[in-house]
Amino acid sequence: MMALFRCKHVILTPNAPLKCFSTITSAETSKLSNEAVRIRRNKLFEEERARQLGLITRIEKIQVSVKGPPEDNLMIMNKGFSTPYNCAMHVNEHIRDISALALVNGRPWDVHRPLVEDCELKFLHFKDEDPRLANKAYWRSCSFLLGLLAETAFKDEFYVELHSWPSPDIRSGSFVYDIDLKMQEWHPTKEELRAMSILMTKICARDLNFERLEVDASVALNIFAENRYKREQIPGIAANAPGGKNVTIYRVGDHIDISCGPMVSRTGLIGLFGVTAVYHLTTDYGLLHRFQGVSEIGRAHV
């Protein structure tokens, strides 16, 4: 028999998306649809990525010095197209599968981010002698995924706006995301938290890549036109970025958000994922909900 979890706000079956229900009135909800906004954002993401690729009129070669283990290699790759992941494919499947992050000329670098110059490349994983960079990317990625949960878990008539997440404090063993649910009275039950945790573990098991795209602030403002918090944050983010005008965005599946990164390579590196609490925060913007989660690295990748 198919398992079915029922609670006040959540109904979840193994083959159906999580849907949450609230008692807020229609006057309190927005006319915006989370699904429609996701479709629009993905269209703009694809258009901008295609535009950037179109600026590359000829393929240039770069030298990539890959540092072992298992051994050092010198590879000739395509500038602006080849990524550390592509390089890992030329090493072996084990390195490809366990690599969470890369170091490019000593800088933390997303595994799926194109290489743009001759460089030295090293792969990072969670069992390195010093795993701090990989761990920070892991917790950052988990916060990002809490945003994915909030934007996709609720019925479309309840428009969700993501605010931001504080830098992860690894010592606390948890990560958070502050979110405007526009639900003043909602406090999740234990059953709802369990249902959301099951959904997140299933999402991670889909083994989705973290896709990175750096865009001009004007493009970011267009992509996040329906989110008042992101619109307010984007000018400051761009001003503090190298060059003073760009914003880095990431996509997992059809979920898009802002982060300076880097992120881990894919959701499959994350094992069990638990949503442990949702707190009410009183802010200058009104009530926000702070989602808190915990997770563990997938056993196959430790």
Short mmCIF file of C-alpha atoms in Angstrom, two decimals:
data_model
loop_
_atom_site.label_atom_id
_atom_site.label_comp_id
_atom_site.label_asym_id
_atom_site.label_seq_id
_atom_site.Cartn_x
_atom_site.Cartn_y
_atom_site.Cartn_z
CA MET A 1 0.00 0.00 0.00
CA MET A 2 1.25 3.49 -0.83
CA ALA A 3 2.39 5.42 2.22
CA LEU A 4 0.44 8.61 2.90
CA PHE A 5 1.38 11.21 5.50
CA ARG A 6 -1.45 13.49 6.66
CA CYS A 7 -1.20 16.53 8.89
CA LYS A 8 -2.83 19.90 9.29
CA HIS A 9 -0.90 21.70 6.55
CA VAL A 10 0.86 19.00 4.56
CA ILE A 11 -0.12 16.04 2.43
CA LEU A 12 2.77 14.06 0.95
CA THR A 13 2.78 10.81 -0.99
CA PRO A 14 6.01 9.21 -2.26
CA ASN A 15 5.23 10.08 -5.88
CA ALA A 16 3.58 13.46 -5.40
CA PRO A 17 4.94 16.92 -4.61
CA LEU A 18 4.58 18.40 -1.16
CA LYS A 19 1.61 20.75 -0.82
CA CYS A 20 1.05 22.92 2.22
CA PHE A 21 -2.24 24.54 3.13
CA SER A 22 -2.85 27.67 5.16
CA THR A 23 -5.83 29.42 6.67
CA ILE A 24 -4.80 32.87 5.42
CA THR A 25 -7.43 34.74 3.45
CA SER A 26 -7.27 35.44 -0.27
CA ALA A 27 -6.84 39.14 0.48
CA GLU A 28 -3.51 38.34 2.11
CA THR A 29 -2.13 36.37 -0.81
CA SER A 30 -0.41 37.71 -3.89
CA LYS A 31 -1.68 37.28 -7.42
CA LEU A 32 1.79 36.05 -8.35
CA SER A 33 2.30 32.34 -8.91
CA ASN A 34 5.49 30.63 -7.76
CA GLU A 35 5.32 28.28 -10.73
CA ALA A 36 4.85 31.12 -13.25
CA VAL A 37 7.76 33.03 -11.70
CA ARG A 38 9.99 29.93 -11.92
CA ILE A 39 9.14 29.50 -15.60
CA ARG A 40 9.96 33.15 -16.32
CA ARG A 41 13.24 33.03 -14.38
CA ASN A 42 14.38 29.89 -16.19
CA LYS A 43 13.58 31.44 -19.55
CA LEU A 44 15.70 34.48 -18.69
CA PHE A 45 18.49 32.25 -17.30
CA GLU A 46 18.64 30.25 -20.54
CA GLU A 47 18.54 33.39 -22.69
CA GLU A 48 21.39 35.01 -20.78
CA ARG A 49 23.52 31.85 -20.80
CA ALA A 50 22.98 31.51 -24.56
CA ARG A 51 23.89 35.17 -25.04
CA GLN A 52 27.13 34.74 -23.11
CA LEU A 53 28.08 31.60 -25.02
CA GLY A 54 27.37 33.45 -28.26
CA LEU A 55 30.08 35.97 -27.36
CA ILE A 56 32.68 33.20 -27.77
CA THR A 57 33.31 33.31 -31.53
CA ARG A 58 36.20 30.83 -31.64
CA ILE A 59 37.46 28.07 -29.41
CA GLU A 60 40.79 28.74 -27.73
CA LYS A 61 42.86 26.14 -25.93
CA ILE A 62 44.19 26.42 -22.39
CA GLN A 63 46.61 24.26 -20.39
CA VAL A 64 45.25 22.79 -17.18
CA SER A 65 47.77 21.32 -14.77
CA VAL A 66 45.77 18.81 -12.73
CA LYS A 67 47.34 17.93 -9.39
CA GLY A 68 46.79 14.42 -8.05
CA PRO A 69 45.91 12.15 -6.46
CA PRO A 70 46.07 9.78 -8.17
CA GLU A 71 48.74 11.54 -10.26
CA ASP A 72 49.55 14.85 -11.90
CA ASN A 73 48.26 15.45 -15.42
CA LEU A 74 48.62 18.18 -18.03
CA MET A 75 45.45 18.62 -20.07
CA ILE A 76 44.58 20.76 -23.06
CA MET A 77 41.02 22.02 -22.62
CA ASN A 78 38.63 24.52 -24.22
CA LYS A 79 38.68 28.04 -22.78
CA GLY A 80 35.26 29.19 -21.58
CA PHE A 81 33.68 25.76 -22.13
CA SER A 82 35.65 23.09 -20.25
CA THR A 83 35.03 22.78 -16.52
CA PRO A 84 36.80 21.03 -13.64
CA TYR A 85 34.16 18.32 -14.02
CA ASN A 86 35.26 17.75 -17.62
CA CYS A 87 38.84 17.47 -16.39
CA ALA A 88 37.81 14.98 -13.69
CA MET A 89 36.21 12.82 -16.38
CA HIS A 90 39.69 12.47 -17.92
CA VAL A 91 41.18 11.40 -14.57
CA ASN A 92 38.84 8.63 -13.38
CA GLU A 93 35.25 8.03 -12.31
CA HIS A 94 36.10 8.01 -8.61
CA ILE A 95 37.59 11.52 -8.67
CA ARG A 96 34.68 12.72 -10.81
CA ASP A 97 32.09 11.34 -8.38
CA ILE A 98 33.57 12.39 -5.02
CA SER A 99 34.78 15.88 -5.95
CA ALA A 100 32.69 18.49 -4.16
CA LEU A 101 34.70 21.56 -5.14
CA ALA A 102 37.79 22.59 -7.08
CA LEU A 103 40.77 24.84 -6.46
CA VAL A 104 41.79 26.81 -9.54
CA ASN A 105 45.08 28.67 -9.09
CA GLY A 106 44.41 28.42 -5.35
CA ARG A 107 40.87 29.87 -5.55
CA PRO A 108 37.73 27.90 -4.59
CA TRP A 109 35.93 27.12 -7.85
CA ASP A 110 32.63 25.44 -8.72
CA VAL A 111 33.10 22.06 -10.37
CA HIS A 112 30.74 23.02 -13.22
CA ARG A 113 32.16 26.53 -13.74
CA PRO A 114 34.05 26.98 -17.03
CA LEU A 115 37.81 27.53 -16.89
CA VAL A 116 38.97 30.76 -18.52
CA GLU A 117 42.79 30.67 -18.46
CA ASP A 118 45.84 28.44 -18.08
CA CYS A 119 45.63 27.16 -14.54
CA GLU A 120 46.54 24.68 -11.86
CA LEU A 121 43.60 22.54 -10.81
CA LYS A 122 43.06 20.50 -7.67
CA PHE A 123 39.92 18.61 -6.66
CA LEU A 124 38.54 18.89 -3.13
CA HIS A 125 36.41 16.37 -1.28
CA PHE A 126 35.09 15.84 2.22
CA LYS A 127 37.91 13.55 3.39
CA ASP A 128 40.71 15.96 2.57
CA GLU A 129 43.25 16.61 5.28
CA ASP A 130 41.72 20.10 5.55
CA PRO A 131 38.07 19.83 4.43
CA ARG A 132 37.01 23.33 5.52
CA LEU A 133 36.46 24.74 2.02
CA ALA A 134 34.42 21.73 0.94
CA ASN A 135 32.42 21.83 4.18
CA LYS A 136 31.61 25.53 3.80
CA ALA A 137 30.40 24.92 0.26
CA TYR A 138 28.31 22.03 1.56
CA TRP A 139 26.50 24.08 4.22
CA ARG A 140 26.00 26.96 1.80
CA SER A 141 24.46 24.55 -0.70
CA CYS A 142 22.13 23.17 1.96
CA SER A 143 20.86 26.66 2.80
CA PHE A 144 20.24 27.22 -0.92
CA LEU A 145 18.17 24.03 -1.00
CA LEU A 146 15.99 25.23 1.89
CA GLY A 147 15.00 28.06 -0.44
CA LEU A 148 14.13 25.52 -3.13
CA LEU A 149 11.93 23.71 -0.61
CA ALA A 150 10.05 26.85 0.41
CA GLU A 151 9.46 28.01 -3.17
CA THR A 152 8.09 24.67 -4.34
CA ALA A 153 6.38 23.15 -1.28
CA PHE A 154 3.40 25.46 -0.94
CA LYS A 155 0.25 25.74 -3.00
CA ASP A 156 0.56 28.28 -5.78
CA GLU A 157 -1.99 30.67 -4.30
CA PHE A 158 0.47 31.34 -1.48
CA TYR A 159 3.26 33.36 -3.07
CA VAL A 160 6.60 32.78 -1.31
CA GLU A 161 9.44 35.32 -1.37
CA LEU A 162 12.93 34.27 -0.30
CA HIS A 163 14.83 36.82 1.75
CA SER A 164 18.35 35.56 2.52
CA TRP A 165 20.35 33.14 4.60
CA PRO A 166 22.99 34.01 7.21
CA SER A 167 26.46 32.57 6.69
CA PRO A 168 26.44 28.99 7.97
CA ASP A 169 27.91 28.36 11.40
CA ILE A 170 29.31 24.87 11.01
CA ARG A 171 29.75 24.57 14.79
CA SER A 172 25.97 24.72 15.27
CA GLY A 173 25.46 21.73 13.00
CA SER A 174 22.57 23.42 11.19
CA PHE A 175 21.81 25.85 8.38
CA VAL A 176 18.96 28.30 7.85
CA TYR A 177 17.03 30.41 5.33
CA ASP A 178 14.80 33.42 6.15
CA ILE A 179 11.62 33.41 4.07
CA ASP A 180 8.48 35.50 3.67
CA LEU A 181 5.63 32.97 3.59
CA LYS A 182 2.87 35.55 4.16
CA MET A 183 1.37 33.13 6.70
CA GLN A 184 1.10 34.90 10.03
CA GLU A 185 -0.20 31.99 12.07
CA TRP A 186 1.56 29.00 10.57
CA HIS A 187 3.62 26.83 12.92
CA PRO A 188 4.54 23.48 11.34
CA THR A 189 3.62 20.31 13.17
CA LYS A 190 6.06 17.44 13.67
CA GLU A 191 4.32 15.61 10.84
CA GLU A 192 4.80 18.60 8.52
CA LEU A 193 8.47 18.87 9.39
CA ARG A 194 8.85 15.15 8.70
CA ALA A 195 7.06 15.49 5.38
CA MET A 196 9.29 18.38 4.30
CA SER A 197 12.37 16.40 5.35
CA ILE A 198 11.27 13.46 3.21
CA LEU A 199 10.75 15.77 0.25
CA MET A 200 14.20 17.34 0.62
CA THR A 201 15.91 13.96 0.85
CA LYS A 202 14.10 12.93 -2.36
CA ILE A 203 15.17 16.16 -4.10
CA CYS A 204 18.81 15.56 -3.15
CA ALA A 205 18.58 11.99 -4.42
CA ARG A 206 17.75 13.34 -7.90
CA ASP A 207 21.46 14.22 -8.13
CA LEU A 208 20.92 17.67 -9.68
CA ASN A 209 23.88 19.84 -10.66
CA PHE A 210 24.49 23.29 -9.20
CA GLU A 211 24.69 25.51 -12.30
CA ARG A 212 26.48 28.84 -11.94
CA LEU A 213 25.93 31.98 -14.03
CA GLU A 214 27.44 35.42 -13.50
CA VAL A 215 25.22 38.21 -14.80
CA ASP A 216 25.08 41.99 -14.92
CA ALA A 217 23.09 43.57 -12.10
CA SER A 218 20.46 44.76 -14.59
CA VAL A 219 19.90 41.16 -15.72
CA ALA A 220 19.65 39.99 -12.11
CA LEU A 221 17.08 42.71 -11.37
CA ASN A 222 15.01 41.43 -14.28
CA ILE A 223 15.31 37.78 -13.24
CA PHE A 224 14.22 38.59 -9.68
CA ALA A 225 11.72 41.30 -10.60
CA GLU A 226 8.98 39.56 -8.57
CA ASN A 227 11.02 39.38 -5.35
CA ARG A 228 11.16 42.67 -3.46
CA TYR A 229 13.94 41.48 -1.14
CA LYS A 230 16.27 40.36 -3.92
CA ARG A 231 15.63 43.59 -5.84
CA GLU A 232 16.71 45.55 -2.78
CA GLN A 233 19.81 43.39 -2.22
CA ILE A 234 21.11 43.18 -5.80
CA PRO A 235 22.65 46.70 -6.11
CA GLY A 236 24.69 46.18 -2.95
CA ILE A 237 25.75 42.67 -3.97
CA ALA A 238 26.92 43.95 -7.35
CA ALA A 239 28.76 46.91 -5.83
CA ASN A 240 30.75 44.57 -3.57
CA ALA A 241 31.58 42.10 -6.34
CA PRO A 242 34.85 42.22 -8.32
CA GLY A 243 34.29 44.81 -11.02
CA GLY A 244 31.40 46.34 -9.11
CA LYS A 245 28.57 45.35 -11.45
CA ASN A 246 27.94 41.60 -11.57
CA VAL A 247 25.81 39.20 -9.53
CA THR A 248 26.30 35.43 -9.30
CA ILE A 249 23.22 33.24 -9.52
CA TYR A 250 22.79 29.48 -9.27
CA ARG A 251 20.23 27.04 -10.59
CA VAL A 252 19.31 23.60 -9.26
CA GLY A 253 16.60 21.94 -11.31
CA ASP A 254 14.30 24.88 -12.07
CA HIS A 255 15.09 26.78 -8.85
CA ILE A 256 17.22 29.93 -9.19
CA ASP A 257 18.70 32.03 -6.40
CA ILE A 258 21.54 34.45 -5.66
CA SER A 259 24.78 33.45 -3.93
CA CYS A 260 28.43 34.40 -4.20
CA GLY A 261 29.16 30.66 -3.90
CA PRO A 262 30.89 28.40 -4.48
CA MET A 263 28.50 25.47 -4.15
CA VAL A 264 29.13 21.74 -4.15
CA SER A 265 28.91 20.06 -7.52
CA ARG A 266 25.55 18.29 -7.15
CA THR A 267 22.77 17.43 -4.75
CA GLY A 268 23.71 13.75 -4.81
CA LEU A 269 26.59 14.53 -2.41
CA ILE A 270 23.97 15.29 0.25
CA GLY A 271 22.50 12.33 2.13
CA LEU A 272 19.70 12.59 4.67
CA PHE A 273 18.23 16.09 4.89
CA GLY A 274 16.09 17.10 7.86
CA VAL A 275 13.96 20.23 8.32
CA THR A 276 14.12 20.55 12.10
CA ALA A 277 12.27 23.79 12.86
CA VAL A 278 10.60 26.90 11.47
CA TYR A 279 10.90 30.01 13.68
CA HIS A 280 9.05 33.32 13.53
CA LEU A 281 11.29 36.37 13.12
CA THR A 282 10.07 39.93 13.66
CA THR A 283 11.98 42.20 11.27
CA ASP A 284 11.75 45.64 9.68
CA TYR A 285 9.99 43.90 6.79
CA GLY A 286 7.43 42.26 9.06
CA LEU A 287 7.21 38.59 9.91
CA LEU A 288 9.69 36.22 8.31
CA HIS A 289 9.96 32.46 8.83
CA ARG A 290 13.41 31.05 9.51
CA PHE A 291 13.67 27.50 8.18
CA GLN A 292 16.33 25.43 9.95
CA GLY A 293 17.76 22.19 8.66
CA VAL A 294 20.41 19.57 9.27
CA SER A 295 21.94 17.07 6.88
CA GLU A 296 24.68 14.55 6.46
CA ILE A 297 27.03 13.91 3.59
CA GLY A 298 25.98 10.95 1.45
CA ARG A 299 27.73 7.84 2.72
CA ALA A 300 29.00 6.90 -0.72
CA HIS A 301 30.93 10.18 -0.92
CA VAL A 302 32.60 10.29 2.49
#
